[in-house]
Amino acid sequence: MKNKIKNGLAIALIPQILLVKWLGNYPEFIEKYYSTGIYPIISGFFRTIFGWVSFSIGDLIYLSLLLIALGYFFLNRGLILRKPKLLFRNIAVVLSVAYFTFHLLWGFNYYRVPIAQKLELKETHTNEELISFVEKLLEKTNSAHFSITADSTKMVQIPYNKEVTFNKAIEGYQVLEKSMPFLKYERQSLKKSLFSTTLTYMGYGGYLNPFTNEAQVNGKIPDFRYPVVSCHEMGHQVGYSAENETNFVGYLAAVNNEDIYFKYAAYAYALRYCLGDIKRRDETAFQVLFSQLNIGVKKNYQEVSNFWMAHENPLEPIFKSIFNSFLKANNQKKGIDSYNQVVSLLVTYHLEHPL
C-alpha cells in the first residue's frame, strides 16, 4: 500500500505540471480566485504564525530537510546502488509534493494578471521617454542625497539597524495602499536570513520562502540596499512573483515612504536600472547622464559593486543558471533578465504619475 501511494504521488507530478500550465493561460481566473482570493488568506495565516518569531522558521525547515536528505542517502546508499529506480521514484515523490505545495501557497502568482495591465500602463516606452525620465530621476536622486549629507561628495550611510529598517519598510506600503488597495500589506514577517553568507556567495540580496511566507533579507548586503531589498521581498508577500513586477512594487513602497533614506534608496535603485538600460543602448548617452550624478551617489553604487565583486566565486554562475531556469519554468520567459524589465514599468508609470 505504501508503495502504491508513493507511485501515485510520483506519477501525479506530470498531470500537476500540465494543469498548472493550462491554468496559466487564464490569468483573470488566477487573479480573481487565487491572487486576490485564497492567497491573501493563506499568506496572512502563515505570516500570523511565523511573523512574530525573530528568526527564520523557513530557513530552519530548509536546513532540516537538507540534513534529512543527506541522512537518507547515507543510510540507504547500499539500496540506492542496488535499486536506483527506487531513488528516482522517491525523488519524484518529493518533487510532486513540493510542486503542489509551492503552487498552492504562492507559486500561482506567477500567472496572475500583469501589474501593467492592472494599472493600465503602456506596454512599451520610447528611448526619448526613458531619457526624459532618467533626467528627472537624476534630479530626485541628487536632491535626496544632498538633503541627507549636505555634501555632494559624501556617501549616504543608513542610520538604522536592520530591525528598524524592517519596521519602517511597512510604512511605505501603508501609504501606497491608499492609492493601490491591492498592495495592502498586513502582519509583517520580514527577517534576516540565517543563510546570509550562503546567499551572498550565490549573489542574492534576499528571497521569499514560499512555504512559510517569510521574507528573507541577506544580512550581509550594504545597508544602503536594505530599504529597497526589504520592500522588494515584501512585494513578493503581497502576491507578486514576477521579478520585474516585484522590483516595481518594492520601488513604489520605498519611494512612497516618508523617510528620506527610503526615498533616496528608491530613487538610486530605479536610476541604476534605468542607467544600465541606457548603457546597453547608447554608451555616450549613459556617460553624459552618469556624469551628472553626485559623487556621493556614485560612492554608494561603488560600495554595492565592491561588495558583490568581493564575493564572486566559481559557483555563483551555476546558482544563477539554476535560478534562471527556475524563473523561465515559472512564466518568466527572460529568466534573470526579467529583473531589468522593471525599467518599462518605471517609465510608463511615471508618464501617468510624474516625479
Short mmCIF file of N, CA, C and O in Angstrom, two decimals, residues 255-343:
data_model
loop_
_atom_site.label_atom_id
_atom_site.label_comp_id
_atom_site.label_asym_id
_atom_site.label_seq_id
_atom_site.Cartn_x
_atom_site.Cartn_y
_atom_site.Cartn_z
N VAL A 255 9.66 54.49 -2.30
CA VAL A 255 9.61 55.90 -2.68
C VAL A 255 8.41 56.60 -2.05
O VAL A 255 8.43 57.84 -1.88
N ASN A 256 7.37 55.84 -1.69
CA ASN A 256 6.21 56.44 -1.01
C ASN A 256 6.40 56.52 0.50
O ASN A 256 5.54 57.07 1.19
N ASN A 257 7.49 55.97 0.98
CA ASN A 257 7.80 56.08 2.41
C ASN A 257 8.21 57.51 2.72
O ASN A 257 8.94 58.14 1.95
N GLU A 258 7.74 58.07 3.81
CA GLU A 258 8.06 59.45 4.16
C GLU A 258 9.49 59.60 4.64
O GLU A 258 10.00 60.72 4.74
N ASP A 259 10.14 58.49 4.94
CA ASP A 259 11.53 58.52 5.41
C ASP A 259 12.46 58.86 4.25
O ASP A 259 12.43 58.20 3.21
N ILE A 260 13.30 59.84 4.41
CA ILE A 260 14.18 60.32 3.33
C ILE A 260 15.19 59.26 2.90
O ILE A 260 15.57 59.19 1.73
N TYR A 261 15.61 58.42 3.83
CA TYR A 261 16.58 57.38 3.48
C TYR A 261 15.93 56.33 2.57
O TYR A 261 16.59 55.80 1.66
N PHE A 262 14.68 56.03 2.80
CA PHE A 262 13.96 55.11 1.93
C PHE A 262 13.76 55.74 0.55
O PHE A 262 13.93 55.07 -0.48
N LYS A 263 13.41 57.01 0.52
CA LYS A 263 13.22 57.69 -0.76
C LYS A 263 14.52 57.70 -1.56
O LYS A 263 14.54 57.41 -2.77
N TYR A 264 15.61 58.04 -0.89
CA TYR A 264 16.91 58.08 -1.58
C TYR A 264 17.27 56.70 -2.12
O TYR A 264 17.69 56.57 -3.28
N ALA A 265 17.10 55.67 -1.29
CA ALA A 265 17.43 54.32 -1.73
C ALA A 265 16.57 53.92 -2.93
O ALA A 265 17.05 53.26 -3.86
N ALA A 266 15.29 54.33 -2.93
CA ALA A 266 14.38 54.00 -4.03
C ALA A 266 14.79 54.72 -5.31
O ALA A 266 14.84 54.10 -6.39
N TYR A 267 15.07 56.01 -5.22
CA TYR A 267 15.48 56.77 -6.41
C TYR A 267 16.77 56.18 -7.00
O TYR A 267 16.87 55.97 -8.22
N ALA A 268 17.74 55.93 -6.13
CA ALA A 268 19.02 55.41 -6.60
C ALA A 268 18.86 54.01 -7.20
O ALA A 268 19.52 53.65 -8.18
N TYR A 269 17.96 53.23 -6.63
CA TYR A 269 17.69 51.87 -7.11
C TYR A 269 17.10 51.92 -8.52
O TYR A 269 17.56 51.22 -9.43
N ALA A 270 16.07 52.74 -8.70
CA ALA A 270 15.43 52.87 -10.01
C ALA A 270 16.41 53.44 -11.03
O ALA A 270 16.47 52.99 -12.18
N LEU A 271 17.20 54.40 -10.60
CA LEU A 271 18.15 55.04 -11.51
C LEU A 271 19.20 54.05 -12.00
O LEU A 271 19.58 54.09 -13.18
N ARG A 272 19.64 53.19 -11.11
CA ARG A 272 20.65 52.20 -11.52
C ARG A 272 20.13 51.31 -12.65
O ARG A 272 20.84 51.04 -13.62
N TYR A 273 18.90 50.85 -12.54
CA TYR A 273 18.33 50.01 -13.59
C TYR A 273 18.18 50.79 -14.89
O TYR A 273 18.48 50.27 -15.97
N CYS A 274 17.71 52.03 -14.78
CA CYS A 274 17.49 52.82 -15.99
C CYS A 274 18.79 53.19 -16.68
O CYS A 274 18.90 53.13 -17.91
N LEU A 275 19.79 53.56 -15.90
CA LEU A 275 21.09 53.88 -16.48
C LEU A 275 21.70 52.64 -17.13
O LEU A 275 22.33 52.73 -18.20
N GLY A 276 21.51 51.49 -16.51
CA GLY A 276 22.01 50.25 -17.09
C GLY A 276 21.36 49.97 -18.43
O GLY A 276 22.02 49.50 -19.37
N ASP A 277 20.07 50.26 -18.54
CA ASP A 277 19.36 50.05 -19.79
C ASP A 277 19.88 50.99 -20.87
O ASP A 277 20.07 50.59 -22.03
N ILE A 278 20.12 52.25 -20.49
CA ILE A 278 20.65 53.22 -21.45
C ILE A 278 22.05 52.83 -21.89
O ILE A 278 22.40 52.94 -23.08
N LYS A 279 22.85 52.36 -20.96
CA LYS A 279 24.23 51.99 -21.29
C LYS A 279 24.27 50.88 -22.34
O LYS A 279 25.14 50.89 -23.22
N ARG A 280 23.35 49.94 -22.24
CA ARG A 280 23.30 48.86 -23.23
C ARG A 280 22.92 49.36 -24.61
O ARG A 280 23.26 48.75 -25.61
N ARG A 281 22.21 50.50 -24.65
CA ARG A 281 21.75 51.04 -25.94
C ARG A 281 22.69 52.11 -26.49
O ARG A 281 22.91 52.18 -27.69
N ASP A 282 23.19 52.96 -25.58
CA ASP A 282 23.92 54.14 -26.03
C ASP A 282 24.94 54.53 -24.97
O ASP A 282 24.62 55.23 -24.00
N GLU A 283 26.17 54.10 -25.16
CA GLU A 283 27.23 54.36 -24.17
C GLU A 283 27.48 55.85 -23.98
O GLU A 283 27.71 56.32 -22.86
N THR A 284 27.40 56.61 -25.06
CA THR A 284 27.64 58.06 -24.97
C THR A 284 26.58 58.75 -24.12
O THR A 284 26.90 59.56 -23.24
N ALA A 285 25.33 58.42 -24.36
CA ALA A 285 24.24 59.00 -23.58
C ALA A 285 24.38 58.61 -22.10
O ALA A 285 24.14 59.43 -21.20
N PHE A 286 24.79 57.38 -21.86
CA PHE A 286 25.00 56.93 -20.49
C PHE A 286 26.06 57.78 -19.79
O PHE A 286 25.87 58.23 -18.66
N GLN A 287 27.19 58.00 -20.47
CA GLN A 287 28.29 58.75 -19.85
C GLN A 287 27.86 60.18 -19.53
O GLN A 287 28.23 60.74 -18.48
N VAL A 288 27.08 60.77 -20.42
CA VAL A 288 26.61 62.15 -20.20
C VAL A 288 25.72 62.20 -18.96
O VAL A 288 25.86 63.08 -18.09
N LEU A 289 24.81 61.27 -18.85
CA LEU A 289 23.88 61.25 -17.72
C LEU A 289 24.59 60.88 -16.42
O LEU A 289 24.37 61.51 -15.38
N PHE A 290 25.45 59.88 -16.48
CA PHE A 290 26.14 59.42 -15.28
C PHE A 290 27.03 60.51 -14.70
O PHE A 290 27.20 60.60 -13.47
N SER A 291 27.57 61.34 -15.56
CA SER A 291 28.45 62.42 -15.10
C SER A 291 27.70 63.46 -14.26
O SER A 291 28.32 64.23 -13.51
N GLN A 292 26.38 63.48 -14.37
CA GLN A 292 25.58 64.45 -13.62
C GLN A 292 25.26 64.00 -12.20
O GLN A 292 24.73 64.76 -11.39
N LEU A 293 25.60 62.76 -11.89
CA LEU A 293 25.32 62.22 -10.56
C LEU A 293 26.27 62.81 -9.52
O LEU A 293 27.46 62.99 -9.78
N ASN A 294 25.74 63.06 -8.33
CA ASN A 294 26.59 63.47 -7.22
C ASN A 294 27.64 62.40 -6.96
O ASN A 294 27.36 61.20 -7.08
N ILE A 295 28.83 62.83 -6.60
CA ILE A 295 29.92 61.88 -6.34
C ILE A 295 29.53 60.92 -5.21
O ILE A 295 29.86 59.74 -5.25
N GLY A 296 28.81 61.45 -4.24
CA GLY A 296 28.39 60.60 -3.12
C GLY A 296 27.48 59.47 -3.55
O GLY A 296 27.54 58.37 -2.99
N VAL A 297 26.62 59.72 -4.53
CA VAL A 297 25.74 58.67 -5.05
C VAL A 297 26.58 57.60 -5.74
O VAL A 297 26.36 56.39 -5.56
N LYS A 298 27.56 58.05 -6.51
CA LYS A 298 28.45 57.11 -7.18
C LYS A 298 29.20 56.25 -6.17
O LYS A 298 29.44 55.05 -6.40
N LYS A 299 29.52 56.82 -5.03
CA LYS A 299 30.22 56.06 -3.98
C LYS A 299 29.29 54.98 -3.41
O LYS A 299 29.75 53.87 -3.09
N ASN A 300 28.02 55.30 -3.28
CA ASN A 300 27.07 54.28 -2.82
C ASN A 300 26.96 53.14 -3.82
O ASN A 300 26.91 51.97 -3.44
N TYR A 301 26.92 53.49 -5.11
CA TYR A 301 26.90 52.46 -6.15
C TYR A 301 28.16 51.60 -6.08
O TYR A 301 28.11 50.38 -6.20
N GLN A 302 29.29 52.27 -5.89
CA GLN A 302 30.57 51.56 -5.85
C GLN A 302 30.64 50.64 -4.64
O GLN A 302 31.20 49.55 -4.71
N GLU A 303 30.06 51.10 -3.52
CA GLU A 303 30.02 50.28 -2.31
C GLU A 303 29.32 48.95 -2.60
O GLU A 303 29.81 47.88 -2.19
N VAL A 304 28.20 49.01 -3.27
CA VAL A 304 27.45 47.80 -3.59
C VAL A 304 28.23 46.93 -4.58
O VAL A 304 28.33 45.71 -4.42
N SER A 305 28.80 47.58 -5.59
CA SER A 305 29.58 46.85 -6.59
C SER A 305 30.78 46.15 -5.95
O SER A 305 31.06 44.97 -6.25
N ASN A 306 31.48 46.85 -5.07
CA ASN A 306 32.64 46.26 -4.39
C ASN A 306 32.23 45.06 -3.54
O ASN A 306 32.97 44.07 -3.45
N PHE A 307 31.07 45.16 -2.92
CA PHE A 307 30.58 44.07 -2.07
C PHE A 307 30.40 42.80 -2.89
O PHE A 307 30.89 41.73 -2.50
N TRP A 308 29.71 42.91 -4.02
CA TRP A 308 29.46 41.72 -4.82
C TRP A 308 30.74 41.20 -5.48
O TRP A 308 30.95 39.97 -5.58
N MET A 309 31.61 42.11 -5.90
CA MET A 309 32.88 41.68 -6.51
C MET A 309 33.74 40.93 -5.50
O MET A 309 34.44 39.97 -5.86
N ALA A 310 33.68 41.35 -4.23
CA ALA A 310 34.49 40.70 -3.20
C ALA A 310 34.03 39.28 -2.92
O ALA A 310 34.77 38.48 -2.32
N HIS A 311 32.81 38.95 -3.34
CA HIS A 311 32.27 37.62 -3.06
C HIS A 311 32.04 36.80 -4.32
O HIS A 311 31.33 35.78 -4.28
N GLU A 312 32.61 37.23 -5.44
CA GLU A 312 32.50 36.44 -6.65
C GLU A 312 33.21 35.10 -6.47
O GLU A 312 34.24 35.02 -5.80
N ASN A 313 32.65 34.06 -7.04
CA ASN A 313 33.22 32.72 -6.90
C ASN A 313 32.78 31.86 -8.07
O ASN A 313 31.80 32.19 -8.75
N PRO A 314 33.47 30.75 -8.32
CA PRO A 314 33.14 29.91 -9.49
C PRO A 314 31.74 29.31 -9.46
O PRO A 314 31.20 28.96 -10.50
N LEU A 315 31.14 29.17 -8.26
CA LEU A 315 29.83 28.55 -8.17
C LEU A 315 28.68 29.51 -8.45
O LEU A 315 27.57 29.08 -8.78
N GLU A 316 28.94 30.81 -8.32
CA GLU A 316 27.86 31.79 -8.50
C GLU A 316 27.15 31.67 -9.85
O GLU A 316 25.92 31.68 -9.90
N PRO A 317 27.91 31.54 -10.97
CA PRO A 317 27.21 31.40 -12.26
C PRO A 317 26.31 30.17 -12.32
O PRO A 317 25.28 30.18 -12.99
N ILE A 318 26.69 29.12 -11.58
CA ILE A 318 25.87 27.90 -11.56
C ILE A 318 24.56 28.18 -10.84
O ILE A 318 23.47 27.81 -11.31
N PHE A 319 24.65 28.85 -9.68
CA PHE A 319 23.44 29.20 -8.94
C PHE A 319 22.54 30.11 -9.77
O PHE A 319 21.31 29.95 -9.78
N LYS A 320 23.15 31.07 -10.46
CA LYS A 320 22.38 31.99 -11.28
C LYS A 320 21.70 31.25 -12.44
O LYS A 320 20.57 31.55 -12.82
N SER A 321 22.41 30.27 -13.00
CA SER A 321 21.84 29.50 -14.10
C SER A 321 20.64 28.67 -13.64
O SER A 321 19.63 28.58 -14.34
N ILE A 322 20.75 28.11 -12.43
CA ILE A 322 19.63 27.33 -11.87
C ILE A 322 18.43 28.24 -11.64
O ILE A 322 17.29 27.89 -11.98
N PHE A 323 18.68 29.42 -11.06
CA PHE A 323 17.60 30.35 -10.80
C PHE A 323 17.00 30.86 -12.09
O PHE A 323 15.78 31.06 -12.20
N ASN A 324 17.86 31.06 -13.10
CA ASN A 324 17.38 31.49 -14.41
C ASN A 324 16.41 30.47 -14.99
O ASN A 324 15.34 30.82 -15.51
N SER A 325 16.76 29.19 -14.86
CA SER A 325 15.89 28.12 -15.36
C SER A 325 14.60 28.06 -14.56
O SER A 325 13.52 27.82 -15.12
N PHE A 326 14.69 28.28 -13.25
CA PHE A 326 13.51 28.27 -12.39
C PHE A 326 12.53 29.36 -12.82
O PHE A 326 11.32 29.13 -12.94
N LEU A 327 13.05 30.56 -13.08
CA LEU A 327 12.19 31.66 -13.49
C LEU A 327 11.53 31.38 -14.84
O LEU A 327 10.35 31.65 -15.04
N LYS A 328 12.31 30.85 -15.77
CA LYS A 328 11.76 30.55 -17.08
C LYS A 328 10.67 29.47 -16.99
O LYS A 328 9.69 29.51 -17.75
N ALA A 329 10.84 28.54 -16.07
CA ALA A 329 9.83 27.49 -15.88
C ALA A 329 8.57 28.03 -15.23
O ALA A 329 7.53 27.38 -15.26
N ASN A 330 8.68 29.23 -14.64
CA ASN A 330 7.54 29.83 -13.96
C ASN A 330 7.08 31.13 -14.64
O ASN A 330 6.92 32.17 -14.01
N ASN A 331 6.91 31.01 -15.94
CA ASN A 331 6.24 32.07 -16.72
C ASN A 331 7.04 33.36 -16.83
O ASN A 331 6.47 34.41 -17.12
N GLN A 332 8.36 33.31 -16.60
CA GLN A 332 9.21 34.49 -16.83
C GLN A 332 10.19 34.13 -17.94
O GLN A 332 11.28 33.61 -17.69
N LYS A 333 9.78 34.42 -19.16
CA LYS A 333 10.50 33.94 -20.34
C LYS A 333 11.94 34.44 -20.40
O LYS A 333 12.80 33.77 -20.96
N LYS A 334 12.22 35.60 -19.84
CA LYS A 334 13.57 36.15 -19.90
C LYS A 334 14.42 35.79 -18.69
O LYS A 334 15.55 36.25 -18.56
N GLY A 335 13.88 34.95 -17.82
CA GLY A 335 14.67 34.48 -16.69
C GLY A 335 15.18 35.62 -15.82
O GLY A 335 14.44 36.55 -15.49
N ILE A 336 16.46 35.54 -15.46
CA ILE A 336 17.05 36.56 -14.60
C ILE A 336 16.99 37.94 -15.24
O ILE A 336 16.89 38.97 -14.55
N ASP A 337 17.03 37.99 -16.56
CA ASP A 337 16.95 39.29 -17.25
C ASP A 337 15.62 39.99 -17.01
O ASP A 337 15.49 41.18 -17.28
N SER A 338 14.64 39.26 -16.48
CA SER A 338 13.34 39.88 -16.21
C SER A 338 13.44 40.95 -15.13
O SER A 338 12.60 41.86 -15.07
N TYR A 339 14.45 40.87 -14.28
CA TYR A 339 14.66 41.93 -13.28
C TYR A 339 14.77 43.29 -13.97
O TYR A 339 14.25 44.29 -13.49
N ASN A 340 15.47 43.31 -15.10
CA ASN A 340 15.72 44.57 -15.81
C ASN A 340 14.48 45.12 -16.50
O ASN A 340 14.45 46.29 -16.88
N GLN A 341 13.45 44.29 -16.67
CA GLN A 341 12.23 44.74 -17.33
C GLN A 341 11.44 45.73 -16.48
O GLN A 341 10.44 46.27 -16.92
N VAL A 342 11.92 45.95 -15.25
CA VAL A 342 11.28 46.95 -14.39
C VAL A 342 11.37 48.34 -15.01
O VAL A 342 10.56 49.21 -14.72
N VAL A 343 12.35 48.55 -15.87
CA VAL A 343 12.55 49.87 -16.47
C VAL A 343 11.29 50.33 -17.20
O VAL A 343 10.86 51.48 -17.05
#
